[in-house]
XYZ file of C-alpha atoms in Angstrom:
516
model
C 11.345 46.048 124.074
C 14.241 47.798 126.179
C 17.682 48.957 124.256
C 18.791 52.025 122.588
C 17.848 54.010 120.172
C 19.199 54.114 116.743
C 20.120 57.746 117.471
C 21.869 56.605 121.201
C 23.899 54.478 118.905
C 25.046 56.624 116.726
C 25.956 58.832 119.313
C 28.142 56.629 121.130
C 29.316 55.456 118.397
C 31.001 59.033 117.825
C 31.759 59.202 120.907
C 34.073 56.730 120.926
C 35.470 57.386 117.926
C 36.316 60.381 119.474
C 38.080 58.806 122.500
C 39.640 56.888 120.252
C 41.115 59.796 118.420
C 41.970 61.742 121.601
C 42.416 58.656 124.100
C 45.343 55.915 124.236
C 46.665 55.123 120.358
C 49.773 56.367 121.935
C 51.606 56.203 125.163
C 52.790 59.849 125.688
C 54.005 59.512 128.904
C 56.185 56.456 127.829
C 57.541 58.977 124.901
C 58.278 61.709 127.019
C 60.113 59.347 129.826
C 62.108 58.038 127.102
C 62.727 61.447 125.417
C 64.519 62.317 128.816
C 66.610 59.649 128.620
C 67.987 60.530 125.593
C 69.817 63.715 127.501
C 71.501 60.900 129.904
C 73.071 59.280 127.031
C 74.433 62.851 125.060
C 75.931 63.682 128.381
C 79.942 64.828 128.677
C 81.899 64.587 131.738
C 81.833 62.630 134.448
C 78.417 60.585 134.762
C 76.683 60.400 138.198
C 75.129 57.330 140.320
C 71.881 57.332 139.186
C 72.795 58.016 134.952
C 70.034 55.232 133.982
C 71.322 54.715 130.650
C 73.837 52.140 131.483
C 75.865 52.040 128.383
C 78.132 54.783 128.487
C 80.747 56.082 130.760
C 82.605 59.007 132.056
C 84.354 60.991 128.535
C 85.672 64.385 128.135
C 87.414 64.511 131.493
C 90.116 66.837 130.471
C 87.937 69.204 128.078
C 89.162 72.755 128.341
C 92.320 72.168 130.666
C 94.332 73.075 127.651
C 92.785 76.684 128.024
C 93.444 76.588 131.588
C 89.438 76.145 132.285
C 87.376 73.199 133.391
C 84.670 72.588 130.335
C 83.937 68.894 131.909
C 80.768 68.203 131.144
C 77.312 69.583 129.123
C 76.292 67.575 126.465
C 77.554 66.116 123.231
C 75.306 67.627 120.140
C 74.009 64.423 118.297
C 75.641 61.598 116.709
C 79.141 62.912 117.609
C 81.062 64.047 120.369
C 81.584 67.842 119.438
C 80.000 69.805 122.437
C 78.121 72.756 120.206
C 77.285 75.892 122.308
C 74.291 77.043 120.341
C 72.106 73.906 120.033
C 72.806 72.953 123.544
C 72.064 76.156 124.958
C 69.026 76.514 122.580
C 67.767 72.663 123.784
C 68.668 73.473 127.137
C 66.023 76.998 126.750
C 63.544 74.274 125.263
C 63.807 71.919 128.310
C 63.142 74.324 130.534
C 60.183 76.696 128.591
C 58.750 72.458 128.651
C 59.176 72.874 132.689
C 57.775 76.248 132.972
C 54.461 75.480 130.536
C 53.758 72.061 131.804
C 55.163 72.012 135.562
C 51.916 70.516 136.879
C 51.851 67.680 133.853
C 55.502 66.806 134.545
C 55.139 66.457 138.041
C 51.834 64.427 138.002
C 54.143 61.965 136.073
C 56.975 61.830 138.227
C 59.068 63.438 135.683
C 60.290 66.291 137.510
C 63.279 65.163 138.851
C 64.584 63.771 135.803
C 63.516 66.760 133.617
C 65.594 69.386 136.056
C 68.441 67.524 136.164
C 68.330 67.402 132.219
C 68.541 71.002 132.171
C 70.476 71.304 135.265
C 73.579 69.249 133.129
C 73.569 72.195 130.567
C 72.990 75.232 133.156
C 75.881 73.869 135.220
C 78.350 73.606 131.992
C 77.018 76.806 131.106
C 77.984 78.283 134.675
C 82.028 77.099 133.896
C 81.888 78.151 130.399
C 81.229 81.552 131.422
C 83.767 82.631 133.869
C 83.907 86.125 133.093
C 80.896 88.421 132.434
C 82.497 89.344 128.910
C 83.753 85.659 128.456
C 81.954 82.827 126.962
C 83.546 79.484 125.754
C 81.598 78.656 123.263
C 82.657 75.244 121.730
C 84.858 71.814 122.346
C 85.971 69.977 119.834
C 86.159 70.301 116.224
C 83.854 68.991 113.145
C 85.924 68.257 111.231
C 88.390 66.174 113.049
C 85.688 64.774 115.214
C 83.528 63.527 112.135
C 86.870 61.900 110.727
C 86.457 59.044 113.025
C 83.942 56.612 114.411
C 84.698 55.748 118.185
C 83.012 56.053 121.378
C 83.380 59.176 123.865
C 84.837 57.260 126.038
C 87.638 56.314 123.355
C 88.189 59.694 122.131
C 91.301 60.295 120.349
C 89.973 63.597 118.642
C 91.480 67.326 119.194
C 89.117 68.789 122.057
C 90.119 72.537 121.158
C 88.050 74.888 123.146
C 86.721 78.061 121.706
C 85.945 81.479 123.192
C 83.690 84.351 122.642
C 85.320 87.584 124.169
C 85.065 91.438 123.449
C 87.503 90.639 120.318
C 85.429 87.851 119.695
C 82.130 88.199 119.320
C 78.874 86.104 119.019
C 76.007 87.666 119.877
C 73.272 85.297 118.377
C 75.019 82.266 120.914
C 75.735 84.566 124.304
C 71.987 85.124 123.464
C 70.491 81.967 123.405
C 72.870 80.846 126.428
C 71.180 83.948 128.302
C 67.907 82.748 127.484
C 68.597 79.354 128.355
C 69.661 80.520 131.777
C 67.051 82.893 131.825
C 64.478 80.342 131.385
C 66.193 77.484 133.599
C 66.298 80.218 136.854
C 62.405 80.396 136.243
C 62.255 76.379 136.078
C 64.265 76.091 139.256
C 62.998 78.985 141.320
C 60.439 77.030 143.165
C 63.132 74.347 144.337
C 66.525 76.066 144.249
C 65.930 79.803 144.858
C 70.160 80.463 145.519
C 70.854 78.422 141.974
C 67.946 80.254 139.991
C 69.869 83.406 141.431
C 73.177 82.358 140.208
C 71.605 81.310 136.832
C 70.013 84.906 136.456
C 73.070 87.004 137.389
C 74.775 84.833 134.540
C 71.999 85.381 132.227
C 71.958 89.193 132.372
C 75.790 89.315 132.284
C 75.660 87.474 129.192
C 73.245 89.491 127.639
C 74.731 92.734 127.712
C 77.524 91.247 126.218
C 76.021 89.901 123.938
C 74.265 92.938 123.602
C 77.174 94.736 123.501
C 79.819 93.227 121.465
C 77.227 92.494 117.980
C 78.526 89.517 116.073
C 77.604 86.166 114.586
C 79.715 83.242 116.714
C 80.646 81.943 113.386
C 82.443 84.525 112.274
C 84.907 83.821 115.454
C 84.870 80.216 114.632
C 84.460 79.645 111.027
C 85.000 75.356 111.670
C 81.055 75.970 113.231
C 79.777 77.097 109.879
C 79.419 73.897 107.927
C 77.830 72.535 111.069
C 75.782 75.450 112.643
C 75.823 78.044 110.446
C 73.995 80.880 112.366
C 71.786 82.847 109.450
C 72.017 86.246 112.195
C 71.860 87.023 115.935
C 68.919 89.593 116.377
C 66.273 87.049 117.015
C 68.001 85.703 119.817
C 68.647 89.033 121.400
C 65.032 89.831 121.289
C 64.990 85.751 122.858
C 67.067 86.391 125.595
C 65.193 89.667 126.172
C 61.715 88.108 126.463
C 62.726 85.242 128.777
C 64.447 87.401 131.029
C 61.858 89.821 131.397
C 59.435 86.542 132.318
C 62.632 85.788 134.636
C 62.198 89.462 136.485
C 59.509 91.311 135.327
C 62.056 94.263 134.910
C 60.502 96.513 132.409
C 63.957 97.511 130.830
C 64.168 93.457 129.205
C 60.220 94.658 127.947
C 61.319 98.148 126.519
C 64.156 96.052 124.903
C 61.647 94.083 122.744
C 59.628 97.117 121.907
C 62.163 99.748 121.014
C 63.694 96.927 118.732
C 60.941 95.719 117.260
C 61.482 96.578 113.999
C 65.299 97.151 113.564
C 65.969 93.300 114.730
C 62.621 92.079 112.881
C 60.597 91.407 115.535
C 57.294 92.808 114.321
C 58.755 92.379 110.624
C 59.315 88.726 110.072
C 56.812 86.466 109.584
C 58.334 82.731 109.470
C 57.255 79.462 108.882
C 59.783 77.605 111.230
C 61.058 77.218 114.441
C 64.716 76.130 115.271
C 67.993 76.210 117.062
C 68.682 79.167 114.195
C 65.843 80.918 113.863
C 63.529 82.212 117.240
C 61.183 84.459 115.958
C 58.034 82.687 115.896
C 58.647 81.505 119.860
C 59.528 85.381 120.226
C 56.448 86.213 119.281
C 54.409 83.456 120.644
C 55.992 84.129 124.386
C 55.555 87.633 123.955
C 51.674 87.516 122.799
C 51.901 85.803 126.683
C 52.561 89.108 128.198
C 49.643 90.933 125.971
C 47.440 88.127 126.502
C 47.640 88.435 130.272
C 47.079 92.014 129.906
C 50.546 92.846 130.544
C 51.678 95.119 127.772
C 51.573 98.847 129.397
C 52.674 101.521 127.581
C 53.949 98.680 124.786
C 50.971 97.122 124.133
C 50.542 98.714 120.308
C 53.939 96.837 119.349
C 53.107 93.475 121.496
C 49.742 93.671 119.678
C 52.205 93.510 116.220
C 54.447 90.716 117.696
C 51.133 88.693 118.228
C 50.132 89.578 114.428
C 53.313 87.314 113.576
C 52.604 84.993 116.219
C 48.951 83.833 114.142
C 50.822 84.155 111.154
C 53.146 80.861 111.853
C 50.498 79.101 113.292
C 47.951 80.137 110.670
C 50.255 79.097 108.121
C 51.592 75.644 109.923
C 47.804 74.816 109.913
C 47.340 75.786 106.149
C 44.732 78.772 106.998
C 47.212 81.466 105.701
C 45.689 82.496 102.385
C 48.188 80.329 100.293
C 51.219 81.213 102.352
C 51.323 78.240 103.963
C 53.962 75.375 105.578
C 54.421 72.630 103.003
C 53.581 69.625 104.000
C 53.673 66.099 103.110
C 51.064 63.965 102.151
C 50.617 62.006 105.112
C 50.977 64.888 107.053
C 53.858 66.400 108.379
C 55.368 70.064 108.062
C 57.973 69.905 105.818
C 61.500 72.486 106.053
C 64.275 70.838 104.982
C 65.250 67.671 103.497
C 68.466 67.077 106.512
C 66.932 66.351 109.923
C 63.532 67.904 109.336
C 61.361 66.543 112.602
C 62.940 68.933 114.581
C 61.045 71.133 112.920
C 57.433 69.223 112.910
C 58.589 68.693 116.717
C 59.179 72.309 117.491
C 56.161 73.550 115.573
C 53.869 71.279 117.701
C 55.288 72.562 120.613
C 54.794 76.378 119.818
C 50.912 75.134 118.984
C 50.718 73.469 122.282
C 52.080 76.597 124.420
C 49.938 79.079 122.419
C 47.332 76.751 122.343
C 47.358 77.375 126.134
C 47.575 81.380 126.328
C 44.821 81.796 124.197
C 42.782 79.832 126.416
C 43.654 80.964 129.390
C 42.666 84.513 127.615
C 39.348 83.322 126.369
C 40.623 84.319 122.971
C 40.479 82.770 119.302
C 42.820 83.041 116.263
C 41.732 85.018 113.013
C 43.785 83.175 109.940
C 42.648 84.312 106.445
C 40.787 80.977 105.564
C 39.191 80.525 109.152
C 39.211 81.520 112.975
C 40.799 78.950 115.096
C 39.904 77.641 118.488
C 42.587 77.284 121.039
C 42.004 73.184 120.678
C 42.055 73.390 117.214
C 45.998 74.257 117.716
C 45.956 71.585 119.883
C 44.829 69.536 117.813
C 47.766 70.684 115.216
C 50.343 69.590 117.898
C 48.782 66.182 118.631
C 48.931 65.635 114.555
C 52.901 66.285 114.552
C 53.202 64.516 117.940
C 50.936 61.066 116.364
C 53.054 61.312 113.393
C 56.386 60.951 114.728
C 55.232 58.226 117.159
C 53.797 56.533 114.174
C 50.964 57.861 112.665
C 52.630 57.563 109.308
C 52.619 56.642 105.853
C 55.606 53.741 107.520
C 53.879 52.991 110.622
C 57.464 53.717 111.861
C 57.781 55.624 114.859
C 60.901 57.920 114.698
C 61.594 58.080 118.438
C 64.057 55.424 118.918
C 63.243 52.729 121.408
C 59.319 54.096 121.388
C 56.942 51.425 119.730
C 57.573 48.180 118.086
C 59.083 49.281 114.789
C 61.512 52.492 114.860
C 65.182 53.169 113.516
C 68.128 50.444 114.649
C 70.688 51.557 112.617
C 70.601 55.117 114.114
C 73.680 57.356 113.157
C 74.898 57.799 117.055
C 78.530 56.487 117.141
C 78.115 55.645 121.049
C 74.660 53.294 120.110
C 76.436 52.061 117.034
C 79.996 50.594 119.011
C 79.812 47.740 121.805
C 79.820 49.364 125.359
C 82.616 49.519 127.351
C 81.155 47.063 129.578
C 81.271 44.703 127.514
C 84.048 45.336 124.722
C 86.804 46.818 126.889
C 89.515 47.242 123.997
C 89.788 51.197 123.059
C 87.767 51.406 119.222
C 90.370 53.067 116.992
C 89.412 56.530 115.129
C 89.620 54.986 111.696
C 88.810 51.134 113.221
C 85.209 52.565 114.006
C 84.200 52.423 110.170
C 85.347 49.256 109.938
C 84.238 47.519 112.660
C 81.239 48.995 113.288
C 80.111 51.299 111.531
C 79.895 49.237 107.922
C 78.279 46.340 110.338
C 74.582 45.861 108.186
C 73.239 44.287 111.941
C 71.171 46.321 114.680
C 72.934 49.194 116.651
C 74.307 47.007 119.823
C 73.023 49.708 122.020
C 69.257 51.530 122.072
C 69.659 55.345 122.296
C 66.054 55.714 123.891
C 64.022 58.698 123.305
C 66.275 60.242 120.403
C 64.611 62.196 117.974
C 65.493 61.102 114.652
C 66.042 63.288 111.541
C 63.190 61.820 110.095
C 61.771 61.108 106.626
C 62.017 63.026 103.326
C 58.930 65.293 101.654
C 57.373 61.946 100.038
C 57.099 60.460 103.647
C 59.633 57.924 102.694
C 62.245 56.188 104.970
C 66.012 54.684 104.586
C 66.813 53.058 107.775
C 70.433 53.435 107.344
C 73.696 54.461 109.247
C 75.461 56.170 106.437
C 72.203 57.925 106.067
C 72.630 61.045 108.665
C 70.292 63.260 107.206
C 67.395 60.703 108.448
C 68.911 58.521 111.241
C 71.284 61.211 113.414
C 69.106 62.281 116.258
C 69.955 65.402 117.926
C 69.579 67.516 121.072
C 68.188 70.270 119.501
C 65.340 67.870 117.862
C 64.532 66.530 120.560
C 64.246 68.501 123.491
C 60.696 70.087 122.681
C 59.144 66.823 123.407
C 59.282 67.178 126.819
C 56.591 69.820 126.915
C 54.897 68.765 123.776
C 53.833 65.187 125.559
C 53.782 66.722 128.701
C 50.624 68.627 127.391
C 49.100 65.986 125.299
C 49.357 63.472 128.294
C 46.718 65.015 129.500
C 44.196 63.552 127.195
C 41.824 61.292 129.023
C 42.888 57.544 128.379
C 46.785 58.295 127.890
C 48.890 55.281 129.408
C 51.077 55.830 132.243
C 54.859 55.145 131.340
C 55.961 51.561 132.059
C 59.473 50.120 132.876
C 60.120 47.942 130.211
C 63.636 50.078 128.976
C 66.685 47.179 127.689
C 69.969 48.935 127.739
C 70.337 46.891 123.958
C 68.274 45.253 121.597
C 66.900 41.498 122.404
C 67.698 40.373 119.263
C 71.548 42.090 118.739
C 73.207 40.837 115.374
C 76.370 43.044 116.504
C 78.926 40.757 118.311
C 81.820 42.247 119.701
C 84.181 41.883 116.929
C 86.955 39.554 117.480
């Protein structure tokens, strides 16, 4: 009698439950092509031909003039319309590392075009904000006065103060990240635009010696940033800025830089569980165990060997192999920081996993943790866990990408999503009318901000779908931009769809009417 064996069974049994596991329960590509498009609807200035997301229009066309100094453009920071320097710059650095990583990925999925001009909208604002080598402007807009009303950017009737960062003003830990951002943008541009990833790196090194130079935390020049962006200290991103340029030039001074301050900017002394727009070490370390891993290190390769000894310490701890010292996490899952906007965190974890995931296989090399060695898939595997829950792997079934999936956030706190377009309500929305109007309404949000990273839910895995509810439903830049490499990577796990074209500038069923 002809047929398989009970052992041929079996073994295709597991073998598609393991193509299952690592094939199609989620469209990556279609996450990442809507991640993009969340840039297009945070930008400022004035929008070009081809902006895809449909709903919003040309804002912010006077920011800076005040000053004397065109800020037109860049990006607004989340659910408002204050333009941030430090998250955009660090989301902008994140774009681009995404570029860099996963060039081949991005390209093989058409991407590439929209991904550059993503970071190409921040490097360009960054070019006008810095029109002096000692000169950064570092901010539009104020929190306070911006978060007093509800209205579109389009509508704005808020203060759009600019602020500067000089030699009597310093900020050190944001001319940093803008350097790295640069830094890293020049290397995702230099094999298309060899004259613009020039101009990018002459700003980058300008701003890092002043930065360098004139030591400071940004919020001690603005104190209005604190409650917002309250910058915890500025070494990490020197060392930041440091290690991308050297990756930008190969100059060894940018290398000595990291070594000689190792251990006065805690370098080779902190060993941290998290990864954010405040807080760079762990990607410090990670991109600098690059350079040892590809037998780069020279005459520093006793201190890069130390920065490496941090970089398995976040990982080894993110995958609870650290001895006890470990990244809490909730019980269906997810790496758990803080209660306010914690995905970014999950989100930028997954991404470290994914990049180091690839060094230590292109080195042949393993991870030692206290309670086990790691493989490099098994930290890919970490990054496909964070990646599955957000797009619904979850204790909700909810995926917290909005627009991604059946069931996600539609009351998102995103004052452009949550107010009628222009196109269709073309009445200015009053600062105060907002509330009213709009942002009170119990019904859908009248316009889908694809792609935005929500703040996600709270250490029992629980979810309040809920305007008023910012610390859950505000997506921001600074969330969301490591997505581009993180499903860049994963996409290329056999079975993963191809995007499709099924975007609606608004929900099909909207229960927000243009009020009367």
């Amino acid at each position: 009698m002809g047929g398989l064996s009970s052992s041929c069974i079996v073994l295709l049994l597991v073998l598609q439950a393991s193509c299952i596991a690592w094939g199609s329960e989620y469209n990556y590509v279609d996450a990442l092509d809507k991640s993009l498009m969340f840039f297009e609807a945070q930008r400022s200035g004035k929008l070009p031909q081809n902006q895809r997301v449909k709903w919003r229009g040309d804002s912010g066309l006077s920011d800076g003039f005040k000053q004397g100094v065109d800020l037109v453009g860049g990006y607004y920071d989340a659910g408002d319309h204050v333009k941030f320097g430090l998250p955009m710059a660090y989301s902008v650095t994140m774009l681009a590392w995404g570029v860099i990583e996963f060039r081949k990925e991005i390209m093989e999925l058409d991407q590439m075009g929209n991904a550059l001009a993503a970071i190409k909208w921040g490097a360009d604002y960054f070019i006008k904000a810095h029109p002096q080598p000692n000169v950064l402007w570092a901010q539009v807009g104020d929190g306070d006065s911006d978060h007093y009303c509800w209205e579109r950017a389009e509508d704005m009737t808020t203060p759009r103060t600019a602020y500067k960062l000089d030699t009597s003003n310093h900020g050190s830990d944001l001319a940093g990240e803008t350097a790295a951002a640069m830094a890293a943008a020049a290397i995702a541009f230099r094999p298309y635009n060899s004259s613009y990833s020039d101009l990018l790196l002459v700003h980058s090194k300008q701003l890092f010696s002043f930065a360098d130079r004139f030591r400071g935390l940004f919020v001690d020049s603005i104190p209005n940033t604190k409650k917002f962006y309250a910058s915890s200290g500025y070494e990490d991103e020197l060392l930041w800025a440091a290690a991308w340029l050297y990756q930008a030039t190969r100059e060894d001074y940018y290398l000595k830089y990291v070594a000689d301050n190792a251990v006065s900017m805690g370098g080779t002394g902190w060993a941290v569980k998290q990864f954010s727009w405040d807080n760079k070490y762990a990607a410090v370390q990670i991109l600098l165990s690059k350079v040892l891993l590809e037998g780069g290190g020279g005459a520093y390769t006793s201190t890069l060997k130390q920065y490496q000894a941090k970089a398995d310490y976040f990982a080894c701890a993110c995958q609870q192999k650290n001895d006890g010292y470990n990244v809490p996490m909730t019980a269906g899952g997810l790496l758990y920081i803080n209660e306010w906007n914690n995905l970014q965190y999950a989100a930028s974890a997954a991404f470290l996993h994914a990049v180091y995931s690839e060094y230590l296989s292109a080195a042949n090399a393993v991870l030692n943790c206290p309670d086990a060695q790691l493989k490099p898939q098994d930290l890919l595997n970490f990054a496909k866990s964070q990646a599955d829950y957000i797009l619904g792997k979850n204790p909700k079934s909810m995926s917290y990408i909005v627009g991604y999936g059946q069931n996600y956030p539609v009351h998102v706190h995103h004052r452009g999503a949550s107010i009628a377009p222009i196109s269709v309500l073309h009445s200015p929305v009053g600062c105060v009318q907002g509330f009213e109007t709009w942002y009170r309404l119990p019904g859908k949000n009248p316009n889908v901000i694809y792609g935005g990273l929500v703040g996600g839910p709270n250490k029992n895995d629980e979810f309040n779908d809920d305007r008023a509810n910012y610390e859950q439903t505000e997506p921001t830049m600074s969330g969301t931009a490591p997505l581009l490499g993180l499903f860049s990577r994963l996409s290329k796990i056999n079975g993963s769809p191809r995007a499709g074209s099924n975007h609606q500038e608004t929900p099909t069923s909207n229960t927000n009417s243009s009020p009367s």
